[in-house]
C-alpha cells in the first residue's frame, strides 16, 4: 500500500464534516468564520526518511517548521502559529537545544510563533507539526482550461543535492571530493535550509486561481492543476546554471531532474493574468510560466508524462 491508498480508505469513512469548508485533498483544511478562513495543516517527519544525514540539529528544527508553513503559503494565507509534537528515542540535551533554536529562528522569519506541542518516547526522532493560518480568500488546487501554469523561484537543486549525497553514501565520492563539488556547485543550501514562500503567497492572493507548493516534485504536484501541457524550454528558464552544469557533469537528464525534484517548497500556481502575477512578485522572487492547463492529457513537449514524484510506500 502507499499513502494514497491509505488516505482513500480513511477518507471514505470520515463522513462527518460539519463546519469544514475544505477537507482532505488540499494543502490545508479550511474552516470559515464570518469573513475569515482558518487554514490548518499537519506534517509528520521521521529521522530515517525526512532528514538527510548532512542536516544539523538547527536545520532539522528549521525544516519541520518550513514544511508546515509552506502549506499555509500554498493557500496564500498568513501564518498564525504552530504546535509541534516530538518523539525521541534517546534524548540528547545538546541536540534538543540546537533543534529548538532552529525552530525559533525560522518561526520568527515566518512570523509564526510556536505555541506548544507534546513530547513522547519514539523508536526514532519523530517531529509532527500542525500549523494554522488565516485568510479572507483561500486559494485551492485546480486550474481552469486555458490558464497559465507558473512556478516561483528556481527548481532542481534539491534533486541534485540528493544525488550528490547518494554518491557520497555509496563511496563514489570521498569527503575531500564531496566538499570540492559542494564549493563548485552551490546546490546544497536549498536541501539543507529550504524556505516557505509566505510573502509570495500573500502577494499573489487574488491574482491567481489555484496554488500548491512543490513538495513531492513537479511530476506529481502538476496533477493538482488539472490536465496540463508543459513546455520544457520554458520550464528550464526556472533552472539555475549550477543545476544545468551539475546535470551535464554527472550525465543526469536535466528535464527529468527538474520534474522530480521534491521539497523545493516553491509555489506552483495557475493564473489568467501572468503579467499581473509577475508584477506582484517583482523584487521578491522570480516567476516562470511553464505551460498551460488543457482540456485533456498530461504532457511535456507533447509526450505523455508519468507521475513519478514522491509517494510514501509500505
PDB file of C-alpha atoms in Angstrom:
ATOM      1  CA  UNK A   1       0.000   0.000   0.000  1.00  0.00           C
ATOM      2  CA  UNK A   2       1.017   3.607  -0.466  1.00  0.00           C
ATOM      3  CA  UNK A   3      -0.154   6.801   1.213  1.00  0.00           C
ATOM      4  CA  UNK A   4      -2.804   7.438  -1.461  1.00  0.00           C
ATOM      5  CA  UNK A   5      -4.379   4.016  -0.833  1.00  0.00           C
ATOM      6  CA  UNK A   6      -4.452   4.672   2.909  1.00  0.00           C
ATOM      7  CA  UNK A   7      -5.914   8.164   2.525  1.00  0.00           C
ATOM      8  CA  UNK A   8      -8.636   6.768   0.245  1.00  0.00           C
ATOM      9  CA  UNK A   9      -9.690   4.198   2.865  1.00  0.00           C
ATOM     10  CA  UNK A  10      -9.677   6.721   5.703  1.00  0.00           C
ATOM     11  CA  UNK A  11     -11.488   9.495   3.824  1.00  0.00           C
ATOM     12  CA  UNK A  12     -14.243   7.036   2.806  1.00  0.00           C
ATOM     13  CA  UNK A  13     -15.039   6.503   6.489  1.00  0.00           C
ATOM     14  CA  UNK A  14     -14.831  10.132   7.611  1.00  0.00           C
ATOM     15  CA  UNK A  15     -18.383  11.107   6.747  1.00  0.00           C
ATOM     16  CA  UNK A  16     -18.869  13.703   9.493  1.00  0.00           C
ATOM     17  CA  UNK A  17     -17.535  17.043   8.230  1.00  0.00           C
ATOM     18  CA  UNK A  18     -19.949  19.675   9.551  1.00  0.00           C
ATOM     19  CA  UNK A  19     -18.307  23.103   9.517  1.00  0.00           C
ATOM     20  CA  UNK A  20     -15.418  22.048   7.288  1.00  0.00           C
ATOM     21  CA  UNK A  21     -15.283  24.120   4.110  1.00  0.00           C
ATOM     22  CA  UNK A  22     -12.400  22.128   2.615  1.00  0.00           C
ATOM     23  CA  UNK A  23     -11.215  18.780   3.937  1.00  0.00           C
ATOM     24  CA  UNK A  24      -8.898  16.052   2.682  1.00  0.00           C
ATOM     25  CA  UNK A  25      -7.340  16.743  -0.710  1.00  0.00           C
ATOM     26  CA  UNK A  26      -5.676  20.145  -0.477  1.00  0.00           C
ATOM     27  CA  UNK A  27      -2.622  21.671   1.198  1.00  0.00           C
ATOM     28  CA  UNK A  28      -4.744  22.679   4.207  1.00  0.00           C
ATOM     29  CA  UNK A  29      -8.115  22.011   5.764  1.00  0.00           C
ATOM     30  CA  UNK A  30     -10.266  25.161   5.716  1.00  0.00           C
ATOM     31  CA  UNK A  31     -12.848  26.420   8.219  1.00  0.00           C
ATOM     32  CA  UNK A  32     -14.908  29.574   7.610  1.00  0.00           C
ATOM     33  CA  UNK A  33     -15.557  32.094  10.392  1.00  0.00           C
ATOM     34  CA  UNK A  34     -17.638  35.090   9.253  1.00  0.00           C
ATOM     35  CA  UNK A  35     -15.378  36.904   6.736  1.00  0.00           C
ATOM     36  CA  UNK A  36     -12.208  34.966   7.526  1.00  0.00           C
ATOM     37  CA  UNK A  37     -10.976  31.450   6.886  1.00  0.00           C
ATOM     38  CA  UNK A  38      -8.833  29.408   9.244  1.00  0.00           C
ATOM     39  CA  UNK A  39      -6.465  27.082   7.369  1.00  0.00           C
ATOM     40  CA  UNK A  40      -4.843  24.138   9.157  1.00  0.00           C
ATOM     41  CA  UNK A  41      -2.163  21.686   8.067  1.00  0.00           C
ATOM     42  CA  UNK A  42      -0.065  18.953   9.666  1.00  0.00           C
ATOM     43  CA  UNK A  43       3.123  17.221   8.568  1.00  0.00           C
ATOM     44  CA  UNK A  44       4.948  14.313  10.227  1.00  0.00           C
ATOM     45  CA  UNK A  45       8.664  13.660   9.789  1.00  0.00           C
ATOM     46  CA  UNK A  46      10.968  10.790  10.754  1.00  0.00           C
ATOM     47  CA  UNK A  47      14.740  10.800  11.068  1.00  0.00           C
ATOM     48  CA  UNK A  48      15.178   7.825   8.718  1.00  0.00           C
ATOM     49  CA  UNK A  49      13.096   9.232   5.855  1.00  0.00           C
ATOM     50  CA  UNK A  50      12.971  13.020   6.128  1.00  0.00           C
ATOM     51  CA  UNK A  51      16.286  14.287   7.442  1.00  0.00           C
ATOM     52  CA  UNK A  52      19.379  13.771   5.253  1.00  0.00           C
ATOM     53  CA  UNK A  53      22.476  12.982   7.333  1.00  0.00           C
ATOM     54  CA  UNK A  54      24.077  16.263   6.323  1.00  0.00           C
ATOM     55  CA  UNK A  55      21.482  18.294   8.270  1.00  0.00           C
ATOM     56  CA  UNK A  56      22.478  19.843  11.592  1.00  0.00           C
ATOM     57  CA  UNK A  57      20.036  19.777  14.540  1.00  0.00           C
ATOM     58  CA  UNK A  58      19.442  23.504  13.902  1.00  0.00           C
ATOM     59  CA  UNK A  59      18.487  22.765  10.273  1.00  0.00           C
ATOM     60  CA  UNK A  60      16.219  19.883  11.337  1.00  0.00           C
ATOM     61  CA  UNK A  61      14.332  22.350  13.516  1.00  0.00           C
ATOM     62  CA  UNK A  62      14.039  24.769  10.616  1.00  0.00           C
ATOM     63  CA  UNK A  63      12.772  22.036   8.312  1.00  0.00           C
ATOM     64  CA  UNK A  64       9.811  20.910  10.414  1.00  0.00           C
ATOM     65  CA  UNK A  65       8.572  24.498  10.594  1.00  0.00           C
ATOM     66  CA  UNK A  66       9.187  25.233   6.904  1.00  0.00           C
ATOM     67  CA  UNK A  67       7.392  22.100   5.670  1.00  0.00           C
ATOM     68  CA  UNK A  68       4.244  23.037   7.584  1.00  0.00           C
ATOM     69  CA  UNK A  69       4.319  26.771   6.904  1.00  0.00           C
ATOM     70  CA  UNK A  70       4.809  26.039   3.196  1.00  0.00           C
ATOM     71  CA  UNK A  71       1.303  24.526   3.137  1.00  0.00           C
ATOM     72  CA  UNK A  72      -0.057  27.732   4.690  1.00  0.00           C
ATOM     73  CA  UNK A  73       1.773  29.711   1.989  1.00  0.00           C
ATOM     74  CA  UNK A  74       0.223  27.461  -0.674  1.00  0.00           C
ATOM     75  CA  UNK A  75      -3.218  28.613   0.474  1.00  0.00           C
ATOM     76  CA  UNK A  76      -1.991  32.231   0.132  1.00  0.00           C
ATOM     77  CA  UNK A  77      -2.676  32.650   3.852  1.00  0.00           C
ATOM     78  CA  UNK A  78      -0.891  34.417   6.705  1.00  0.00           C
ATOM     79  CA  UNK A  79       0.637  32.110   9.344  1.00  0.00           C
ATOM     80  CA  UNK A  80      -0.968  32.410  12.795  1.00  0.00           C
ATOM     81  CA  UNK A  81       1.052  29.911  14.781  1.00  0.00           C
ATOM     82  CA  UNK A  82       2.104  26.313  15.144  1.00  0.00           C
ATOM     83  CA  UNK A  83       2.353  23.438  17.615  1.00  0.00           C
ATOM     84  CA  UNK A  84       4.988  20.712  17.326  1.00  0.00           C
ATOM     85  CA  UNK A  85       4.894  17.207  18.810  1.00  0.00           C
ATOM     86  CA  UNK A  86       8.254  15.490  19.266  1.00  0.00           C
ATOM     87  CA  UNK A  87       9.202  11.851  19.764  1.00  0.00           C
ATOM     88  CA  UNK A  88      12.714  10.892  20.918  1.00  0.00           C
ATOM     89  CA  UNK A  89      14.411   7.503  21.132  1.00  0.00           C
ATOM     90  CA  UNK A  90      17.464   8.748  23.029  1.00  0.00           C
ATOM     91  CA  UNK A  91      17.097  12.414  24.028  1.00  0.00           C
ATOM     92  CA  UNK A  92      20.324  14.419  23.861  1.00  0.00           C
ATOM     93  CA  UNK A  93      20.415  17.805  25.576  1.00  0.00           C
ATOM     94  CA  UNK A  94      22.714  19.500  23.047  1.00  0.00           C
ATOM     95  CA  UNK A  95      20.702  18.169  20.085  1.00  0.00           C
ATOM     96  CA  UNK A  96      17.415  19.396  21.586  1.00  0.00           C
ATOM     97  CA  UNK A  97      18.953  22.793  22.393  1.00  0.00           C
ATOM     98  CA  UNK A  98      20.148  23.309  18.819  1.00  0.00           C
ATOM     99  CA  UNK A  99      16.984  21.946  17.208  1.00  0.00           C
ATOM    100  CA  UNK A 100      14.762  24.226  19.276  1.00  0.00           C
ATOM    101  CA  UNK A 101      16.975  27.202  18.375  1.00  0.00           C
ATOM    102  CA  UNK A 102      16.444  26.351  14.693  1.00  0.00           C
ATOM    103  CA  UNK A 103      12.690  26.149  15.261  1.00  0.00           C
ATOM    104  CA  UNK A 104      12.682  29.545  16.955  1.00  0.00           C
ATOM    105  CA  UNK A 105      14.917  31.181  14.338  1.00  0.00           C
ATOM    106  CA  UNK A 106      12.767  30.274  11.349  1.00  0.00           C
ATOM    107  CA  UNK A 107       9.448  30.813  13.140  1.00  0.00           C
ATOM    108  CA  UNK A 108      10.489  34.450  13.658  1.00  0.00           C
ATOM    109  CA  UNK A 109      11.203  34.796   9.936  1.00  0.00           C
ATOM    110  CA  UNK A 110       7.747  33.461   9.060  1.00  0.00           C
ATOM    111  CA  UNK A 111       6.082  35.397  11.911  1.00  0.00           C
ATOM    112  CA  UNK A 112       4.645  32.059  13.023  1.00  0.00           C
ATOM    113  CA  UNK A 113       5.016  31.625  16.803  1.00  0.00           C
ATOM    114  CA  UNK A 114       5.350  28.149  18.278  1.00  0.00           C
ATOM    115  CA  UNK A 115       2.508  27.917  20.787  1.00  0.00           C
ATOM    116  CA  UNK A 116       3.155  24.475  22.270  1.00  0.00           C
ATOM    117  CA  UNK A 117       3.170  20.777  21.435  1.00  0.00           C
ATOM    118  CA  UNK A 118       3.797  17.390  23.019  1.00  0.00           C
ATOM    119  CA  UNK A 119       6.732  15.070  23.749  1.00  0.00           C
ATOM    120  CA  UNK A 120       6.887  11.294  23.899  1.00  0.00           C
ATOM    121  CA  UNK A 121       9.165   8.302  23.529  1.00  0.00           C
ATOM    122  CA  UNK A 122       9.522   7.008  19.953  1.00  0.00           C
ATOM    123  CA  UNK A 123      11.611   4.405  18.055  1.00  0.00           C
ATOM    124  CA  UNK A 124      13.411   7.279  16.263  1.00  0.00           C
ATOM    125  CA  UNK A 125      13.352  11.063  16.119  1.00  0.00           C
ATOM    126  CA  UNK A 126       9.803  11.969  15.093  1.00  0.00           C
ATOM    127  CA  UNK A 127       8.541  15.511  14.585  1.00  0.00           C
ATOM    128  CA  UNK A 128       4.927  16.361  13.801  1.00  0.00           C
ATOM    129  CA  UNK A 129       3.965  19.973  13.234  1.00  0.00           C
ATOM    130  CA  UNK A 130       0.484  21.461  12.974  1.00  0.00           C
ATOM    131  CA  UNK A 131       0.326  24.982  11.564  1.00  0.00           C
ATOM    132  CA  UNK A 132      -2.541  27.467  11.473  1.00  0.00           C
ATOM    133  CA  UNK A 133      -3.114  30.374   9.110  1.00  0.00           C
ATOM    134  CA  UNK A 134      -5.759  32.942   8.268  1.00  0.00           C
ATOM    135  CA  UNK A 135      -7.005  34.469   5.024  1.00  0.00           C
ATOM    136  CA  UNK A 136     -10.113  36.082   3.595  1.00  0.00           C
ATOM    137  CA  UNK A 137      -9.528  34.246   0.307  1.00  0.00           C
ATOM    138  CA  UNK A 138      -8.095  30.710   0.475  1.00  0.00           C
ATOM    139  CA  UNK A 139      -6.625  29.623  -2.858  1.00  0.00           C
ATOM    140  CA  UNK A 140      -7.308  25.970  -3.633  1.00  0.00           C
ATOM    141  CA  UNK A 141      -5.855  23.466  -6.077  1.00  0.00           C
ATOM    142  CA  UNK A 142      -7.164  23.101  -9.626  1.00  0.00           C
ATOM    143  CA  UNK A 143      -6.786  25.492 -12.555  1.00  0.00           C
ATOM    144  CA  UNK A 144      -9.125  26.354 -15.425  1.00  0.00           C
ATOM    145  CA  UNK A 145      -8.569  25.371 -19.054  1.00  0.00           C
ATOM    146  CA  UNK A 146      -6.501  27.986 -20.888  1.00  0.00           C
ATOM    147  CA  UNK A 147      -4.780  29.406 -17.814  1.00  0.00           C
ATOM    148  CA  UNK A 148      -1.013  29.654 -17.491  1.00  0.00           C
ATOM    149  CA  UNK A 149       0.850  27.284 -15.172  1.00  0.00           C
ATOM    150  CA  UNK A 150       3.649  29.051 -13.298  1.00  0.00           C
ATOM    151  CA  UNK A 151       6.240  28.475 -10.591  1.00  0.00           C
ATOM    152  CA  UNK A 152       8.140  30.776  -8.280  1.00  0.00           C
ATOM    153  CA  UNK A 153      11.917  30.736  -7.901  1.00  0.00           C
ATOM    154  CA  UNK A 154      14.190  28.021  -9.273  1.00  0.00           C
ATOM    155  CA  UNK A 155      13.836  24.242  -9.167  1.00  0.00           C
ATOM    156  CA  UNK A 156      16.155  21.246  -9.465  1.00  0.00           C
ATOM    157  CA  UNK A 157      18.759  21.957  -6.788  1.00  0.00           C
ATOM    158  CA  UNK A 158      17.275  19.581  -4.215  1.00  0.00           C
ATOM    159  CA  UNK A 159      17.349  16.597  -6.578  1.00  0.00           C
ATOM    160  CA  UNK A 160      20.971  17.372  -7.497  1.00  0.00           C
ATOM    161  CA  UNK A 161      21.926  17.706  -3.828  1.00  0.00           C
ATOM    162  CA  UNK A 162      20.344  14.334  -3.018  1.00  0.00           C
ATOM    163  CA  UNK A 163      22.223  12.751  -5.933  1.00  0.00           C
ATOM    164  CA  UNK A 164      25.449  14.158  -4.519  1.00  0.00           C
ATOM    165  CA  UNK A 165      24.700  12.712  -1.072  1.00  0.00           C
ATOM    166  CA  UNK A 166      23.854   9.362  -2.666  1.00  0.00           C
ATOM    167  CA  UNK A 167      27.250   9.271  -4.405  1.00  0.00           C
ATOM    168  CA  UNK A 168      28.949  10.047  -1.088  1.00  0.00           C
ATOM    169  CA  UNK A 169      26.997   7.350   0.782  1.00  0.00           C
ATOM    170  CA  UNK A 170      27.899   4.766  -1.880  1.00  0.00           C
ATOM    171  CA  UNK A 171      31.597   5.625  -1.571  1.00  0.00           C
ATOM    172  CA  UNK A 172      31.777   7.037  -5.096  1.00  0.00           C
ATOM    173  CA  UNK A 173      32.896  10.335  -3.578  1.00  0.00           C
ATOM    174  CA  UNK A 174      35.273  10.747  -0.643  1.00  0.00           C
ATOM    175  CA  UNK A 175      34.953  13.620   1.831  1.00  0.00           C
ATOM    176  CA  UNK A 176      37.544  15.804   0.083  1.00  0.00           C
ATOM    177  CA  UNK A 177      35.948  15.346  -3.349  1.00  0.00           C
ATOM    178  CA  UNK A 178      32.484  15.870  -1.844  1.00  0.00           C
ATOM    179  CA  UNK A 179      33.493  19.191  -0.262  1.00  0.00           C
ATOM    180  CA  UNK A 180      35.132  20.310  -3.508  1.00  0.00           C
ATOM    181  CA  UNK A 181      31.963  19.615  -5.504  1.00  0.00           C
ATOM    182  CA  UNK A 182      29.844  21.485  -2.942  1.00  0.00           C
ATOM    183  CA  UNK A 183      32.041  24.560  -3.397  1.00  0.00           C
ATOM    184  CA  UNK A 184      31.911  24.160  -7.183  1.00  0.00           C
ATOM    185  CA  UNK A 185      28.136  23.670  -7.307  1.00  0.00           C
ATOM    186  CA  UNK A 186      26.304  25.641  -4.556  1.00  0.00           C
ATOM    187  CA  UNK A 187      23.253  23.374  -4.596  1.00  0.00           C
ATOM    188  CA  UNK A 188      23.218  22.060  -1.027  1.00  0.00           C
ATOM    189  CA  UNK A 189      21.691  25.156   0.597  1.00  0.00           C
ATOM    190  CA  UNK A 190      18.188  24.554  -0.745  1.00  0.00           C
ATOM    191  CA  UNK A 191      18.208  20.986   0.579  1.00  0.00           C
ATOM    192  CA  UNK A 192      19.591  21.997   3.972  1.00  0.00           C
ATOM    193  CA  UNK A 193      17.635  25.213   4.509  1.00  0.00           C
ATOM    194  CA  UNK A 194      14.591  25.454   2.192  1.00  0.00           C
ATOM    195  CA  UNK A 195      12.255  28.412   2.594  1.00  0.00           C
ATOM    196  CA  UNK A 196       8.461  28.560   2.584  1.00  0.00           C
ATOM    197  CA  UNK A 197       7.184  31.210   0.153  1.00  0.00           C
ATOM    198  CA  UNK A 198       4.931  33.019   2.622  1.00  0.00           C
ATOM    199  CA  UNK A 199       5.438  36.529   1.249  1.00  0.00           C
ATOM    200  CA  UNK A 200       4.887  35.303  -2.302  1.00  0.00           C
ATOM    201  CA  UNK A 201       1.627  33.579  -1.376  1.00  0.00           C
ATOM    202  CA  UNK A 202       0.261  36.694   0.310  1.00  0.00           C
ATOM    203  CA  UNK A 203       1.222  38.894  -2.631  1.00  0.00           C
ATOM    204  CA  UNK A 204      -0.259  36.501  -5.199  1.00  0.00           C
ATOM    205  CA  UNK A 205      -3.603  36.099  -3.441  1.00  0.00           C
ATOM    206  CA  UNK A 206      -6.408  37.422  -5.686  1.00  0.00           C
ATOM    207  CA  UNK A 207      -4.060  37.379  -8.723  1.00  0.00           C
ATOM    208  CA  UNK A 208      -4.036  33.595  -9.151  1.00  0.00           C
ATOM    209  CA  UNK A 209      -6.696  30.912  -9.492  1.00  0.00           C
ATOM    210  CA  UNK A 210      -5.071  27.869  -7.881  1.00  0.00           C
ATOM    211  CA  UNK A 211      -1.953  27.061  -5.907  1.00  0.00           C
ATOM    212  CA  UNK A 212       0.051  24.327  -4.192  1.00  0.00           C
ATOM    213  CA  UNK A 213       3.630  24.011  -3.004  1.00  0.00           C
ATOM    214  CA  UNK A 214       6.228  21.857  -4.732  1.00  0.00           C
ATOM    215  CA  UNK A 215       6.828  19.258  -2.036  1.00  0.00           C
ATOM    216  CA  UNK A 216       6.657  15.914  -3.859  1.00  0.00           C
ATOM    217  CA  UNK A 217       8.153  17.069  -7.173  1.00  0.00           C
ATOM    218  CA  UNK A 218       6.558  18.753 -10.177  1.00  0.00           C
ATOM    219  CA  UNK A 219       5.813  15.434 -11.877  1.00  0.00           C
ATOM    220  CA  UNK A 220       3.371  14.652  -9.055  1.00  0.00           C
ATOM    221  CA  UNK A 221       2.307  18.133  -7.963  1.00  0.00           C
ATOM    222  CA  UNK A 222       1.383  19.230 -11.501  1.00  0.00           C
ATOM    223  CA  UNK A 223      -1.570  16.851 -11.261  1.00  0.00           C
ATOM    224  CA  UNK A 224      -3.140  19.253  -8.767  1.00  0.00           C
ATOM    225  CA  UNK A 225      -3.514  21.864 -11.521  1.00  0.00           C
ATOM    226  CA  UNK A 226      -5.664  19.552 -13.675  1.00  0.00           C
ATOM    227  CA  UNK A 227      -4.698  18.421 -17.168  1.00  0.00           C
ATOM    228  CA  UNK A 228      -1.586  20.155 -18.400  1.00  0.00           C
ATOM    229  CA  UNK A 229       0.756  20.832 -21.286  1.00  0.00           C
ATOM    230  CA  UNK A 230       4.306  21.704 -20.173  1.00  0.00           C
ATOM    231  CA  UNK A 231       6.959  23.256 -22.415  1.00  0.00           C
ATOM    232  CA  UNK A 232      10.405  22.068 -21.306  1.00  0.00           C
ATOM    233  CA  UNK A 233      12.181  25.114 -22.763  1.00  0.00           C
ATOM    234  CA  UNK A 234      10.014  27.385 -20.632  1.00  0.00           C
ATOM    235  CA  UNK A 235      10.461  25.099 -17.621  1.00  0.00           C
ATOM    236  CA  UNK A 236      14.238  25.301 -17.943  1.00  0.00           C
ATOM    237  CA  UNK A 237      14.036  29.081 -17.659  1.00  0.00           C
ATOM    238  CA  UNK A 238      13.477  28.410 -13.953  1.00  0.00           C
ATOM    239  CA  UNK A 239      16.672  26.376 -13.614  1.00  0.00           C
ATOM    240  CA  UNK A 240      19.959  27.793 -12.307  1.00  0.00           C
ATOM    241  CA  UNK A 241      23.214  27.378 -14.210  1.00  0.00           C
ATOM    242  CA  UNK A 242      24.561  25.291 -11.293  1.00  0.00           C
ATOM    243  CA  UNK A 243      21.854  22.682 -11.887  1.00  0.00           C
ATOM    244  CA  UNK A 244      22.470  22.692 -15.644  1.00  0.00           C
ATOM    245  CA  UNK A 245      26.228  22.229 -15.168  1.00  0.00           C
ATOM    246  CA  UNK A 246      25.787  19.572 -12.469  1.00  0.00           C
ATOM    247  CA  UNK A 247      23.475  17.523 -14.691  1.00  0.00           C
ATOM    248  CA  UNK A 248      25.916  17.796 -17.593  1.00  0.00           C
ATOM    249  CA  UNK A 249      28.857  16.715 -15.436  1.00  0.00           C
ATOM    250  CA  UNK A 250      27.082  13.706 -13.933  1.00  0.00           C
ATOM    251  CA  UNK A 251      25.105  12.687 -17.016  1.00  0.00           C
ATOM    252  CA  UNK A 252      21.686  13.382 -15.489  1.00  0.00           C
ATOM    253  CA  UNK A 253      18.690  14.136 -17.692  1.00  0.00           C
ATOM    254  CA  UNK A 254      18.050  17.815 -16.976  1.00  0.00           C
ATOM    255  CA  UNK A 255      14.294  17.925 -17.571  1.00  0.00           C
ATOM    256  CA  UNK A 256      13.701  14.711 -15.613  1.00  0.00           C
ATOM    257  CA  UNK A 257      15.862  16.006 -12.756  1.00  0.00           C
ATOM    258  CA  UNK A 258      13.834  19.208 -12.545  1.00  0.00           C
ATOM    259  CA  UNK A 259      10.452  17.469 -12.798  1.00  0.00           C
ATOM    260  CA  UNK A 260      11.308  15.083  -9.967  1.00  0.00           C
ATOM    261  CA  UNK A 261      12.935  17.479  -7.528  1.00  0.00           C
ATOM    262  CA  UNK A 262      10.842  17.407  -4.353  1.00  0.00           C
ATOM    263  CA  UNK A 263      10.808  19.560  -1.216  1.00  0.00           C
ATOM    264  CA  UNK A 264      11.656  22.649  -3.237  1.00  0.00           C
ATOM    265  CA  UNK A 265       8.774  24.444  -1.482  1.00  0.00           C
ATOM    266  CA  UNK A 266       8.322  26.855  -4.385  1.00  0.00           C
ATOM    267  CA  UNK A 267       4.743  27.737  -5.296  1.00  0.00           C
ATOM    268  CA  UNK A 268       3.092  26.104  -8.312  1.00  0.00           C
ATOM    269  CA  UNK A 269       0.093  28.136  -9.420  1.00  0.00           C
ATOM    270  CA  UNK A 270      -2.286  28.920 -12.271  1.00  0.00           C
ATOM    271  CA  UNK A 271      -3.356  32.349 -13.414  1.00  0.00           C
ATOM    272  CA  UNK A 272      -5.381  34.044 -16.127  1.00  0.00           C
ATOM    273  CA  UNK A 273      -3.140  37.117 -15.863  1.00  0.00           C
ATOM    274  CA  UNK A 274       0.545  36.191 -15.861  1.00  0.00           C
ATOM    275  CA  UNK A 275       1.746  39.793 -16.163  1.00  0.00           C
ATOM    276  CA  UNK A 276      -0.161  40.783 -13.042  1.00  0.00           C
ATOM    277  CA  UNK A 277       1.263  37.854 -11.069  1.00  0.00           C
ATOM    278  CA  UNK A 278       4.753  38.668 -12.309  1.00  0.00           C
ATOM    279  CA  UNK A 279       4.350  42.307 -11.301  1.00  0.00           C
ATOM    280  CA  UNK A 280       3.153  41.299  -7.818  1.00  0.00           C
ATOM    281  CA  UNK A 281       6.396  39.385  -7.216  1.00  0.00           C
ATOM    282  CA  UNK A 282       8.719  41.987  -8.725  1.00  0.00           C
ATOM    283  CA  UNK A 283      11.699  42.414  -6.428  1.00  0.00           C
ATOM    284  CA  UNK A 284      10.586  39.491  -4.242  1.00  0.00           C
ATOM    285  CA  UNK A 285      11.060  36.345  -6.328  1.00  0.00           C
ATOM    286  CA  UNK A 286      11.184  35.269  -9.942  1.00  0.00           C
ATOM    287  CA  UNK A 287       8.177  33.678 -11.607  1.00  0.00           C
ATOM    288  CA  UNK A 288       8.274  31.424 -14.665  1.00  0.00           C
ATOM    289  CA  UNK A 289       5.428  30.461 -16.981  1.00  0.00           C
ATOM    290  CA  UNK A 290       5.971  26.757 -17.757  1.00  0.00           C
ATOM    291  CA  UNK A 291       2.797  25.637 -19.536  1.00  0.00           C
ATOM    292  CA  UNK A 292      -0.979  25.668 -19.828  1.00  0.00           C
ATOM    293  CA  UNK A 293      -3.992  23.999 -18.251  1.00  0.00           C
ATOM    294  CA  UNK A 294      -5.626  21.989 -21.051  1.00  0.00           C
ATOM    295  CA  UNK A 295      -8.823  20.033 -21.637  1.00  0.00           C
ATOM    296  CA  UNK A 296      -7.219  16.600 -21.723  1.00  0.00           C
ATOM    297  CA  UNK A 297      -3.883  14.890 -21.324  1.00  0.00           C
ATOM    298  CA  UNK A 298      -0.830  15.439 -19.156  1.00  0.00           C
ATOM    299  CA  UNK A 299       2.135  16.091 -21.370  1.00  0.00           C
ATOM    300  CA  UNK A 300       5.631  17.534 -21.554  1.00  0.00           C
ATOM    301  CA  UNK A 301       6.561  18.667 -25.071  1.00  0.00           C
ATOM    302  CA  UNK A 302       3.601  16.716 -26.412  1.00  0.00           C
ATOM    303  CA  UNK A 303       4.645  13.429 -24.784  1.00  0.00           C
ATOM    304  CA  UNK A 304       2.588  11.832 -22.022  1.00  0.00           C
ATOM    305  CA  UNK A 305       4.193  12.325 -18.620  1.00  0.00           C
ATOM    306  CA  UNK A 306       4.247   9.645 -15.958  1.00  0.00           C
ATOM    307  CA  UNK A 307       3.657  10.921 -12.435  1.00  0.00           C
ATOM    308  CA  UNK A 308       6.833   9.933 -10.595  1.00  0.00           C
ATOM    309  CA  UNK A 309       7.168  12.333  -7.599  1.00  0.00           C
ATOM    310  CA  UNK A 310       7.489  11.144  -4.018  1.00  0.00           C
ATOM    311  CA  UNK A 311       4.838   8.851  -2.508  1.00  0.00           C
ATOM    312  CA  UNK A 312       5.181   7.138   0.892  1.00  0.00           C
ATOM    313  CA  UNK A 313       5.039   3.354   0.485  1.00  0.00           C
ATOM    314  CA  UNK A 314       4.710   0.430   2.890  1.00  0.00           C
TER     315      UNK A 314
END
